[in-house]
Amino acid sequence: MNILVILRMRREKESFHRICVTKAIANILILTAYIVWAVPCSYMNAYYFPQPFNAFFGAVIGWGPYLMSGPFTQICLAVNRAIAISYPHWFDRNHRIPYTKLTLYGLWTFALLISLPSFIDGCSYLFYPESIAWGTMDTPCSRTLTDLFLTGVITMSIFSFTVNITNILKLLKMSMRMGNSISEDASTARKKRRRAMFVQCIIQDCTHASDCFINNYLYTFYSAQWFQFLCGAVSGLFIILVDGLEVCNEKFFEKIFRLLMTVLHRKLRNVNRGASRVSTVHSIHVS
């Protein structure tokens, strides 16, 4: 999916497509670390490669590319939408300074610099063959870095979610101002776009924060190998799959929205039926 995103968008010049390509590249780096390191280590078990290699691939999985795959590009996409909605004339203009490229280069540099502390002995994020999962070391340095990292990811997710919700509210306000000046087909298309955008921002802003919580805290609740494997490797790979789907398939979020609405309507219908039955029984007893 992520390779398809790069193939489809690599020649596009719009800032949105460049951010999506950057996100896909980061996801591919993470997948490469799984294939090159995690899979051989799982088969070789106690004979896996030296500690520095483990720390290096842990930095790829848990630090630099992970930040570019998730929080950093989430904020970029949210701000990109905000500028497109609030300042459309400035957004569509051709600028001499490539603001998007400079921002992405700066974020890559910052993400790699943040990864450096994980190479310090006792601060690394490692792959453990016995549990077939990535995890922190049981040291004060590693725990402190993990807490700071998780706090940062959650904070950036909240910021990105707030910006996205503000964007949706602005779109609603603009559509209300236009009123009946647009056709019914155009109005329906805009409603679909807003629904897709709403589901997309929820998924984008919650997936990586949820993965950090699952991978760093939830896995400690149960020591079974299968549970830790689900919380570690499966959780991380599932997020990469969702990242590729959300960009590659334009109708993906519309399908999710319809599924959520169907489930919600069924639950509300069951609640209403239960309430009507209770009221009927109550009236019978009263009479």
PDB file of C-alpha atoms in Angstrom:
ATOM      1  CA  MET A   1       0.000   0.000   0.000  1.00  0.00           C
ATOM      2  CA  ASN A   2       2.722   2.469   0.922  1.00  0.00           C
ATOM      3  CA  ILE A   3       4.652   1.679  -2.263  1.00  0.00           C
ATOM      4  CA  LEU A   4       1.468   2.362  -4.245  1.00  0.00           C
ATOM      5  CA  VAL A   5       1.174   5.724  -2.509  1.00  0.00           C
ATOM      6  CA  ILE A   6       4.706   6.658  -3.619  1.00  0.00           C
ATOM      7  CA  LEU A   7       4.108   5.457  -7.185  1.00  0.00           C
ATOM      8  CA  ARG A   8       0.833   7.377  -7.439  1.00  0.00           C
ATOM      9  CA  MET A   9       1.979  10.631  -5.843  1.00  0.00           C
ATOM     10  CA  ARG A  10       5.724  10.963  -6.411  1.00  0.00           C
ATOM     11  CA  ARG A  11       5.290  13.251  -9.445  1.00  0.00           C
ATOM     12  CA  GLU A  12       2.642  15.453  -7.864  1.00  0.00           C
ATOM     13  CA  LYS A  13       3.770  18.920  -6.812  1.00  0.00           C
ATOM     14  CA  GLU A  14       1.044  19.747  -4.301  1.00  0.00           C
ATOM     15  CA  SER A  15       2.087  19.937  -0.657  1.00  0.00           C
ATOM     16  CA  PHE A  16      -0.525  17.365   0.397  1.00  0.00           C
ATOM     17  CA  HIS A  17       0.947  14.723  -1.926  1.00  0.00           C
ATOM     18  CA  ARG A  18       4.504  15.452  -0.764  1.00  0.00           C
ATOM     19  CA  ILE A  19       3.480  14.965   2.854  1.00  0.00           C
ATOM     20  CA  CYS A  20       1.757  11.676   1.964  1.00  0.00           C
ATOM     21  CA  VAL A  21       4.877  10.467   0.119  1.00  0.00           C
ATOM     22  CA  THR A  22       7.016  11.359   3.148  1.00  0.00           C
ATOM     23  CA  LYS A  23       4.643   9.423   5.390  1.00  0.00           C
ATOM     24  CA  ALA A  24       4.821   6.417   3.047  1.00  0.00           C
ATOM     25  CA  ILE A  25       8.652   6.522   2.962  1.00  0.00           C
ATOM     26  CA  ALA A  26       8.769   6.496   6.770  1.00  0.00           C
ATOM     27  CA  ASN A  27       6.378   3.531   6.844  1.00  0.00           C
ATOM     28  CA  ILE A  28       8.546   1.626   4.354  1.00  0.00           C
ATOM     29  CA  LEU A  29      11.633   2.234   6.526  1.00  0.00           C
ATOM     30  CA  ILE A  30       9.779   0.785   9.511  1.00  0.00           C
ATOM     31  CA  LEU A  31       8.638  -2.236   7.497  1.00  0.00           C
ATOM     32  CA  THR A  32      12.203  -2.757   6.266  1.00  0.00           C
ATOM     33  CA  ALA A  33      13.423  -2.849   9.865  1.00  0.00           C
ATOM     34  CA  TYR A  34      10.844  -5.540  10.630  1.00  0.00           C
ATOM     35  CA  ILE A  35      11.881  -7.621   7.609  1.00  0.00           C
ATOM     36  CA  VAL A  36      15.653  -7.152   7.912  1.00  0.00           C
ATOM     37  CA  TRP A  37      15.918  -7.413  11.691  1.00  0.00           C
ATOM     38  CA  ALA A  38      12.836  -8.698  13.515  1.00  0.00           C
ATOM     39  CA  VAL A  39      12.120 -11.688  11.270  1.00  0.00           C
ATOM     40  CA  PRO A  40      15.717 -13.087  11.247  1.00  0.00           C
ATOM     41  CA  CYS A  41      16.008 -12.499  14.997  1.00  0.00           C
ATOM     42  CA  SER A  42      12.809 -14.431  15.623  1.00  0.00           C
ATOM     43  CA  TYR A  43      14.182 -17.467  13.770  1.00  0.00           C
ATOM     44  CA  MET A  44      17.738 -17.240  15.127  1.00  0.00           C
ATOM     45  CA  ASN A  45      16.521 -16.542  18.693  1.00  0.00           C
ATOM     46  CA  ALA A  46      19.559 -16.423  21.010  1.00  0.00           C
ATOM     47  CA  TYR A  47      21.988 -16.061  18.089  1.00  0.00           C
ATOM     48  CA  TYR A  48      20.752 -12.693  16.905  1.00  0.00           C
ATOM     49  CA  PHE A  49      23.136  -9.901  15.969  1.00  0.00           C
ATOM     50  CA  PRO A  50      25.068  -7.579  18.317  1.00  0.00           C
ATOM     51  CA  GLN A  51      23.435  -4.994  20.602  1.00  0.00           C
ATOM     52  CA  PRO A  52      24.373  -1.908  18.494  1.00  0.00           C
ATOM     53  CA  PHE A  53      22.413  -3.316  15.544  1.00  0.00           C
ATOM     54  CA  ASN A  54      19.453  -3.977  17.803  1.00  0.00           C
ATOM     55  CA  ALA A  55      19.601  -0.389  19.083  1.00  0.00           C
ATOM     56  CA  PHE A  56      19.855   0.962  15.517  1.00  0.00           C
ATOM     57  CA  PHE A  57      16.783  -0.880  14.246  1.00  0.00           C
ATOM     58  CA  GLY A  58      14.969   0.014  17.458  1.00  0.00           C
ATOM     59  CA  ALA A  59      15.640   3.679  16.688  1.00  0.00           C
ATOM     60  CA  VAL A  60      14.123   3.157  13.226  1.00  0.00           C
ATOM     61  CA  ILE A  61      11.050   1.378  14.593  1.00  0.00           C
ATOM     62  CA  GLY A  62      10.428   3.502  17.659  1.00  0.00           C
ATOM     63  CA  TRP A  63      11.944   6.928  17.070  1.00  0.00           C
ATOM     64  CA  GLY A  64      12.894   8.883  13.912  1.00  0.00           C
ATOM     65  CA  PRO A  65      10.855   7.265  11.105  1.00  0.00           C
ATOM     66  CA  TYR A  66       8.068   6.491  13.570  1.00  0.00           C
ATOM     67  CA  LEU A  67       7.716  10.208  14.349  1.00  0.00           C
ATOM     68  CA  MET A  68       7.670  11.032  10.627  1.00  0.00           C
ATOM     69  CA  SER A  69       5.163   8.277   9.957  1.00  0.00           C
ATOM     70  CA  GLY A  70       2.837   9.510  12.675  1.00  0.00           C
ATOM     71  CA  PRO A  71       2.785  12.733  14.718  1.00  0.00           C
ATOM     72  CA  PHE A  72       4.930  14.982  12.511  1.00  0.00           C
ATOM     73  CA  THR A  73       3.106  14.255   9.252  1.00  0.00           C
ATOM     74  CA  GLN A  74      -0.260  14.336  11.058  1.00  0.00           C
ATOM     75  CA  ILE A  75       0.426  17.918  12.114  1.00  0.00           C
ATOM     76  CA  CYS A  76       1.651  18.784   8.612  1.00  0.00           C
ATOM     77  CA  LEU A  77      -1.544  17.435   7.035  1.00  0.00           C
ATOM     78  CA  ALA A  78      -3.743  19.233   9.574  1.00  0.00           C
ATOM     79  CA  VAL A  79      -1.969  22.565   9.064  1.00  0.00           C
ATOM     80  CA  ASN A  80      -2.020  22.018   5.295  1.00  0.00           C
ATOM     81  CA  ARG A  81      -5.815  21.617   5.400  1.00  0.00           C
ATOM     82  CA  ALA A  82      -6.169  24.673   7.651  1.00  0.00           C
ATOM     83  CA  ILE A  83      -4.193  26.880   5.246  1.00  0.00           C
ATOM     84  CA  ALA A  84      -6.125  25.555   2.240  1.00  0.00           C
ATOM     85  CA  ILE A  85      -9.446  26.380   3.937  1.00  0.00           C
ATOM     86  CA  SER A  86      -8.555  29.709   5.559  1.00  0.00           C
ATOM     87  CA  TYR A  87      -6.231  31.158   2.893  1.00  0.00           C
ATOM     88  CA  PRO A  88      -7.173  29.508  -0.426  1.00  0.00           C
ATOM     89  CA  HIS A  89      -5.722  32.293  -2.623  1.00  0.00           C
ATOM     90  CA  TRP A  90      -2.344  32.156  -0.888  1.00  0.00           C
ATOM     91  CA  PHE A  91      -2.438  28.338  -0.851  1.00  0.00           C
ATOM     92  CA  ASP A  92      -2.964  28.015  -4.629  1.00  0.00           C
ATOM     93  CA  ARG A  93      -0.240  30.506  -5.496  1.00  0.00           C
ATOM     94  CA  ASN A  94       3.133  29.315  -6.804  1.00  0.00           C
ATOM     95  CA  HIS A  95       5.801  30.258  -4.264  1.00  0.00           C
ATOM     96  CA  ARG A  96       9.472  30.700  -4.959  1.00  0.00           C
ATOM     97  CA  ILE A  97      10.370  29.252  -1.577  1.00  0.00           C
ATOM     98  CA  PRO A  98       9.449  25.528  -1.298  1.00  0.00           C
ATOM     99  CA  TYR A  99       7.907  25.796   2.166  1.00  0.00           C
ATOM    100  CA  THR A 100       6.670  22.203   2.261  1.00  0.00           C
ATOM    101  CA  LYS A 101      10.021  20.706   1.251  1.00  0.00           C
ATOM    102  CA  LEU A 102      11.926  22.822   3.772  1.00  0.00           C
ATOM    103  CA  THR A 103       9.476  21.888   6.522  1.00  0.00           C
ATOM    104  CA  LEU A 104       9.739  18.170   5.760  1.00  0.00           C
ATOM    105  CA  TYR A 105      13.550  18.295   5.578  1.00  0.00           C
ATOM    106  CA  GLY A 106      13.607  20.122   8.906  1.00  0.00           C
ATOM    107  CA  LEU A 107      11.293  17.579  10.514  1.00  0.00           C
ATOM    108  CA  TRP A 108      13.386  14.664   9.226  1.00  0.00           C
ATOM    109  CA  THR A 109      16.498  16.279  10.709  1.00  0.00           C
ATOM    110  CA  PHE A 110      14.735  16.917  14.017  1.00  0.00           C
ATOM    111  CA  ALA A 111      13.366  13.349  14.130  1.00  0.00           C
ATOM    112  CA  LEU A 112      16.828  11.873  13.544  1.00  0.00           C
ATOM    113  CA  LEU A 113      18.338  14.101  16.241  1.00  0.00           C
ATOM    114  CA  ILE A 114      15.669  12.953  18.689  1.00  0.00           C
ATOM    115  CA  SER A 115      16.677   9.358  17.905  1.00  0.00           C
ATOM    116  CA  LEU A 116      20.267   9.861  19.112  1.00  0.00           C
ATOM    117  CA  PRO A 117      19.595   9.328  22.868  1.00  0.00           C
ATOM    118  CA  SER A 118      18.293   5.822  22.085  1.00  0.00           C
ATOM    119  CA  PHE A 119      21.862   4.793  21.118  1.00  0.00           C
ATOM    120  CA  ILE A 120      23.099   5.470  24.657  1.00  0.00           C
ATOM    121  CA  ASP A 121      23.733   2.276  26.604  1.00  0.00           C
ATOM    122  CA  GLY A 122      20.711   1.576  28.790  1.00  0.00           C
ATOM    123  CA  CYS A 123      18.366   3.882  26.844  1.00  0.00           C
ATOM    124  CA  SER A 124      17.614   1.758  23.801  1.00  0.00           C
ATOM    125  CA  TYR A 125      14.401   0.455  22.293  1.00  0.00           C
ATOM    126  CA  LEU A 126      15.116  -3.200  21.480  1.00  0.00           C
ATOM    127  CA  PHE A 127      13.646  -6.277  19.841  1.00  0.00           C
ATOM    128  CA  TYR A 128      13.178  -9.233  22.199  1.00  0.00           C
ATOM    129  CA  PRO A 129      13.073 -12.599  20.350  1.00  0.00           C
ATOM    130  CA  GLU A 130      11.650 -14.428  23.358  1.00  0.00           C
ATOM    131  CA  SER A 131       8.442 -12.344  23.199  1.00  0.00           C
ATOM    132  CA  ILE A 132       8.685 -11.582  19.445  1.00  0.00           C
ATOM    133  CA  ALA A 133       8.085  -7.902  20.175  1.00  0.00           C
ATOM    134  CA  TRP A 134       9.808  -4.537  20.500  1.00  0.00           C
ATOM    135  CA  GLY A 135      10.097  -2.946  23.906  1.00  0.00           C
ATOM    136  CA  THR A 136      12.011  -0.650  26.213  1.00  0.00           C
ATOM    137  CA  MET A 137      14.833  -1.682  28.508  1.00  0.00           C
ATOM    138  CA  ASP A 138      14.143  -1.995  32.218  1.00  0.00           C
ATOM    139  CA  THR A 139      16.354   0.976  33.110  1.00  0.00           C
ATOM    140  CA  PRO A 140      15.601   4.493  34.447  1.00  0.00           C
ATOM    141  CA  CYS A 141      16.920   6.100  31.244  1.00  0.00           C
ATOM    142  CA  SER A 142      14.768   3.965  28.958  1.00  0.00           C
ATOM    143  CA  ARG A 143      11.650   4.453  31.082  1.00  0.00           C
ATOM    144  CA  THR A 144      12.182   8.229  31.197  1.00  0.00           C
ATOM    145  CA  LEU A 145      12.626   8.452  27.419  1.00  0.00           C
ATOM    146  CA  THR A 146       9.526   6.316  26.913  1.00  0.00           C
ATOM    147  CA  ASP A 147       7.415   8.562  29.152  1.00  0.00           C
ATOM    148  CA  LEU A 148       8.659  11.699  27.378  1.00  0.00           C
ATOM    149  CA  PHE A 149       8.076  10.127  23.974  1.00  0.00           C
ATOM    150  CA  LEU A 150       4.548   8.990  24.815  1.00  0.00           C
ATOM    151  CA  THR A 151       3.676  12.407  26.271  1.00  0.00           C
ATOM    152  CA  GLY A 152       4.967  14.096  23.125  1.00  0.00           C
ATOM    153  CA  VAL A 153       3.027  11.790  20.792  1.00  0.00           C
ATOM    154  CA  ILE A 154      -0.231  12.268  22.724  1.00  0.00           C
ATOM    155  CA  THR A 155       0.270  16.058  22.861  1.00  0.00           C
ATOM    156  CA  MET A 156       0.896  16.255  19.110  1.00  0.00           C
ATOM    157  CA  SER A 157      -2.101  14.008  18.435  1.00  0.00           C
ATOM    158  CA  ILE A 158      -4.357  16.278  20.517  1.00  0.00           C
ATOM    159  CA  PHE A 159      -3.042  19.353  18.698  1.00  0.00           C
ATOM    160  CA  SER A 160      -3.554  17.746  15.290  1.00  0.00           C
ATOM    161  CA  PHE A 161      -7.043  16.553  16.237  1.00  0.00           C
ATOM    162  CA  THR A 162      -7.987  20.050  17.441  1.00  0.00           C
ATOM    163  CA  VAL A 163      -6.808  21.620  14.177  1.00  0.00           C
ATOM    164  CA  ASN A 164      -8.725  19.028  12.141  1.00  0.00           C
ATOM    165  CA  ILE A 165     -11.952  19.566  14.089  1.00  0.00           C
ATOM    166  CA  THR A 166     -11.536  23.327  13.604  1.00  0.00           C
ATOM    167  CA  ASN A 167     -11.155  22.719   9.869  1.00  0.00           C
ATOM    168  CA  ILE A 168     -14.367  20.692   9.764  1.00  0.00           C
ATOM    169  CA  LEU A 169     -16.274  23.379  11.683  1.00  0.00           C
ATOM    170  CA  LYS A 170     -15.016  26.017   9.244  1.00  0.00           C
ATOM    171  CA  LEU A 171     -16.204  23.922   6.307  1.00  0.00           C
ATOM    172  CA  LEU A 172     -19.629  23.553   7.915  1.00  0.00           C
ATOM    173  CA  LYS A 173     -19.825  27.300   8.515  1.00  0.00           C
ATOM    174  CA  MET A 174     -18.849  28.020   4.910  1.00  0.00           C
ATOM    175  CA  SER A 175     -21.456  25.595   3.557  1.00  0.00           C
ATOM    176  CA  MET A 176     -24.165  27.169   5.739  1.00  0.00           C
ATOM    177  CA  ARG A 177     -23.280  30.607   4.397  1.00  0.00           C
ATOM    178  CA  MET A 178     -23.554  29.405   0.820  1.00  0.00           C
ATOM    179  CA  GLY A 179     -27.014  27.975   1.527  1.00  0.00           C
ATOM    180  CA  ASN A 180     -28.980  27.201  -1.607  1.00  0.00           C
ATOM    181  CA  SER A 181     -26.445  28.731  -3.979  1.00  0.00           C
ATOM    182  CA  ILE A 182     -25.001  25.299  -4.839  1.00  0.00           C
ATOM    183  CA  SER A 183     -26.684  22.318  -6.449  1.00  0.00           C
ATOM    184  CA  GLU A 184     -27.918  19.290  -4.541  1.00  0.00           C
ATOM    185  CA  ASP A 185     -25.240  17.057  -6.090  1.00  0.00           C
ATOM    186  CA  ALA A 186     -22.474  19.456  -5.034  1.00  0.00           C
ATOM    187  CA  SER A 187     -23.944  19.648  -1.534  1.00  0.00           C
ATOM    188  CA  THR A 188     -24.046  15.842  -1.275  1.00  0.00           C
ATOM    189  CA  ALA A 189     -20.447  15.577  -2.486  1.00  0.00           C
ATOM    190  CA  ARG A 190     -19.320  18.102   0.127  1.00  0.00           C
ATOM    191  CA  LYS A 191     -21.127  16.234   2.879  1.00  0.00           C
ATOM    192  CA  LYS A 192     -19.395  13.001   1.863  1.00  0.00           C
ATOM    193  CA  ARG A 193     -16.050  14.797   1.822  1.00  0.00           C
ATOM    194  CA  ARG A 194     -16.623  16.217   5.311  1.00  0.00           C
ATOM    195  CA  ARG A 195     -17.634  12.810   6.667  1.00  0.00           C
ATOM    196  CA  ALA A 196     -14.547  11.195   5.161  1.00  0.00           C
ATOM    197  CA  MET A 197     -12.368  13.981   6.551  1.00  0.00           C
ATOM    198  CA  PHE A 198     -13.901  13.564  10.024  1.00  0.00           C
ATOM    199  CA  VAL A 199     -13.270   9.801  10.131  1.00  0.00           C
ATOM    200  CA  GLN A 200      -9.815  10.309   8.624  1.00  0.00           C
ATOM    201  CA  CYS A 201      -8.713  12.820  11.252  1.00  0.00           C
ATOM    202  CA  ILE A 202      -9.935  10.544  14.065  1.00  0.00           C
ATOM    203  CA  ILE A 203      -8.041   7.549  12.672  1.00  0.00           C
ATOM    204  CA  GLN A 204      -4.880   9.516  11.892  1.00  0.00           C
ATOM    205  CA  ASP A 205      -4.734  11.244  15.257  1.00  0.00           C
ATOM    206  CA  CYS A 206      -5.569   8.226  17.406  1.00  0.00           C
ATOM    207  CA  THR A 207      -3.679   5.337  15.792  1.00  0.00           C
ATOM    208  CA  HIS A 208      -0.107   6.239  16.740  1.00  0.00           C
ATOM    209  CA  ALA A 209      -1.049   7.460  20.220  1.00  0.00           C
ATOM    210  CA  SER A 210      -2.921   4.188  20.782  1.00  0.00           C
ATOM    211  CA  ASP A 211       0.026   2.172  19.450  1.00  0.00           C
ATOM    212  CA  CYS A 212       2.425   3.919  21.858  1.00  0.00           C
ATOM    213  CA  PHE A 213       0.132   3.187  24.795  1.00  0.00           C
ATOM    214  CA  ILE A 214      -0.390  -0.449  23.757  1.00  0.00           C
ATOM    215  CA  ASN A 215       3.290  -1.091  23.041  1.00  0.00           C
ATOM    216  CA  ASN A 216       4.609   0.565  26.211  1.00  0.00           C
ATOM    217  CA  TYR A 217       1.958  -0.068  28.869  1.00  0.00           C
ATOM    218  CA  LEU A 218      -0.794  -2.471  27.846  1.00  0.00           C
ATOM    219  CA  TYR A 219       1.620  -5.302  27.022  1.00  0.00           C
ATOM    220  CA  THR A 220       2.752  -5.385  30.691  1.00  0.00           C
ATOM    221  CA  PHE A 221      -0.740  -6.395  31.865  1.00  0.00           C
ATOM    222  CA  TYR A 222      -0.354  -9.997  30.687  1.00  0.00           C
ATOM    223  CA  SER A 223       2.901 -11.931  30.316  1.00  0.00           C
ATOM    224  CA  ALA A 224       1.708 -14.462  27.717  1.00  0.00           C
ATOM    225  CA  GLN A 225       3.879 -14.478  24.597  1.00  0.00           C
ATOM    226  CA  TRP A 226       0.943 -14.267  22.176  1.00  0.00           C
ATOM    227  CA  PHE A 227      -0.445 -11.200  23.998  1.00  0.00           C
ATOM    228  CA  GLN A 228       2.881  -9.353  23.960  1.00  0.00           C
ATOM    229  CA  PHE A 229       3.312 -10.236  20.290  1.00  0.00           C
ATOM    230  CA  LEU A 230      -0.094  -8.696  19.515  1.00  0.00           C
ATOM    231  CA  CYS A 231       0.728  -5.568  21.521  1.00  0.00           C
ATOM    232  CA  GLY A 232       4.148  -5.204  19.908  1.00  0.00           C
ATOM    233  CA  ALA A 233       4.613  -6.346  16.333  1.00  0.00           C
ATOM    234  CA  VAL A 234       0.993  -6.746  15.220  1.00  0.00           C
ATOM    235  CA  SER A 235      -0.038  -3.342  16.578  1.00  0.00           C
ATOM    236  CA  GLY A 236       2.825  -1.558  14.797  1.00  0.00           C
ATOM    237  CA  LEU A 237       2.281  -3.339  11.478  1.00  0.00           C
ATOM    238  CA  PHE A 238      -1.467  -2.738  11.598  1.00  0.00           C
ATOM    239  CA  ILE A 239      -0.911   1.018  11.908  1.00  0.00           C
ATOM    240  CA  ILE A 240       1.360   1.012   8.854  1.00  0.00           C
ATOM    241  CA  LEU A 241      -1.326  -0.870   6.913  1.00  0.00           C
ATOM    242  CA  VAL A 242      -3.957   1.700   7.937  1.00  0.00           C
ATOM    243  CA  ASP A 243      -1.635   4.550   6.912  1.00  0.00           C
ATOM    244  CA  GLY A 244      -1.303   3.057   3.455  1.00  0.00           C
ATOM    245  CA  LEU A 245      -5.025   2.381   3.109  1.00  0.00           C
ATOM    246  CA  GLU A 246      -6.133   5.830   4.197  1.00  0.00           C
ATOM    247  CA  VAL A 247      -4.090   7.546   1.490  1.00  0.00           C
ATOM    248  CA  CYS A 248      -4.293   4.927  -1.255  1.00  0.00           C
ATOM    249  CA  ASN A 249      -8.039   4.297  -1.183  1.00  0.00           C
ATOM    250  CA  GLU A 250     -10.139   7.442  -1.434  1.00  0.00           C
ATOM    251  CA  LYS A 251     -13.382   5.593  -0.570  1.00  0.00           C
ATOM    252  CA  PHE A 252     -11.865   3.894   2.475  1.00  0.00           C
ATOM    253  CA  PHE A 253     -13.170   6.408   5.021  1.00  0.00           C
ATOM    254  CA  GLU A 254     -16.610   6.632   3.447  1.00  0.00           C
ATOM    255  CA  LYS A 255     -16.961   2.851   3.930  1.00  0.00           C
ATOM    256  CA  ILE A 256     -15.764   3.108   7.533  1.00  0.00           C
ATOM    257  CA  PHE A 257     -18.212   5.926   8.215  1.00  0.00           C
ATOM    258  CA  ARG A 258     -21.116   3.899   6.811  1.00  0.00           C
ATOM    259  CA  LEU A 259     -20.091   0.883   8.891  1.00  0.00           C
ATOM    260  CA  LEU A 260     -19.910   2.980  12.070  1.00  0.00           C
ATOM    261  CA  MET A 261     -23.286   4.574  11.349  1.00  0.00           C
ATOM    262  CA  THR A 262     -24.850   1.145  10.714  1.00  0.00           C
ATOM    263  CA  VAL A 263     -23.555  -0.229  14.028  1.00  0.00           C
ATOM    264  CA  LEU A 264     -24.669   2.906  15.882  1.00  0.00           C
ATOM    265  CA  HIS A 265     -28.167   2.795  14.371  1.00  0.00           C
ATOM    266  CA  ARG A 266     -28.540  -0.876  15.313  1.00  0.00           C
ATOM    267  CA  LYS A 267     -27.531  -0.185  18.905  1.00  0.00           C
ATOM    268  CA  LEU A 268     -29.912   2.776  19.152  1.00  0.00           C
ATOM    269  CA  ARG A 269     -32.705   0.653  17.677  1.00  0.00           C
ATOM    270  CA  ASN A 270     -32.060  -2.081  20.265  1.00  0.00           C
ATOM    271  CA  VAL A 271     -32.035   0.480  23.082  1.00  0.00           C
ATOM    272  CA  ASN A 272     -35.322   1.969  21.876  1.00  0.00           C
ATOM    273  CA  ARG A 273     -36.895  -1.489  21.621  1.00  0.00           C
ATOM    274  CA  GLY A 274     -35.750  -2.305  25.152  1.00  0.00           C
ATOM    275  CA  ALA A 275     -37.134   0.978  26.462  1.00  0.00           C
ATOM    276  CA  SER A 276     -40.498   0.410  24.738  1.00  0.00           C
ATOM    277  CA  ARG A 277     -40.728  -3.102  26.201  1.00  0.00           C
ATOM    278  CA  VAL A 278     -40.010  -1.788  29.699  1.00  0.00           C
ATOM    279  CA  SER A 279     -42.657   0.916  29.332  1.00  0.00           C
ATOM    280  CA  THR A 280     -45.183  -1.642  28.048  1.00  0.00           C
ATOM    281  CA  VAL A 281     -44.549  -4.018  30.958  1.00  0.00           C
ATOM    282  CA  HIS A 282     -44.744  -1.109  33.391  1.00  0.00           C
ATOM    283  CA  SER A 283     -48.100   0.039  31.973  1.00  0.00           C
ATOM    284  CA  ILE A 284     -49.484  -3.519  32.215  1.00  0.00           C
ATOM    285  CA  HIS A 285     -48.486  -3.770  35.886  1.00  0.00           C
ATOM    286  CA  VAL A 286     -49.980  -0.370  36.613  1.00  0.00           C
ATOM    287  CA  SER A 287     -53.275  -1.252  34.958  1.00  0.00           C
TER     288      SER A 287
END
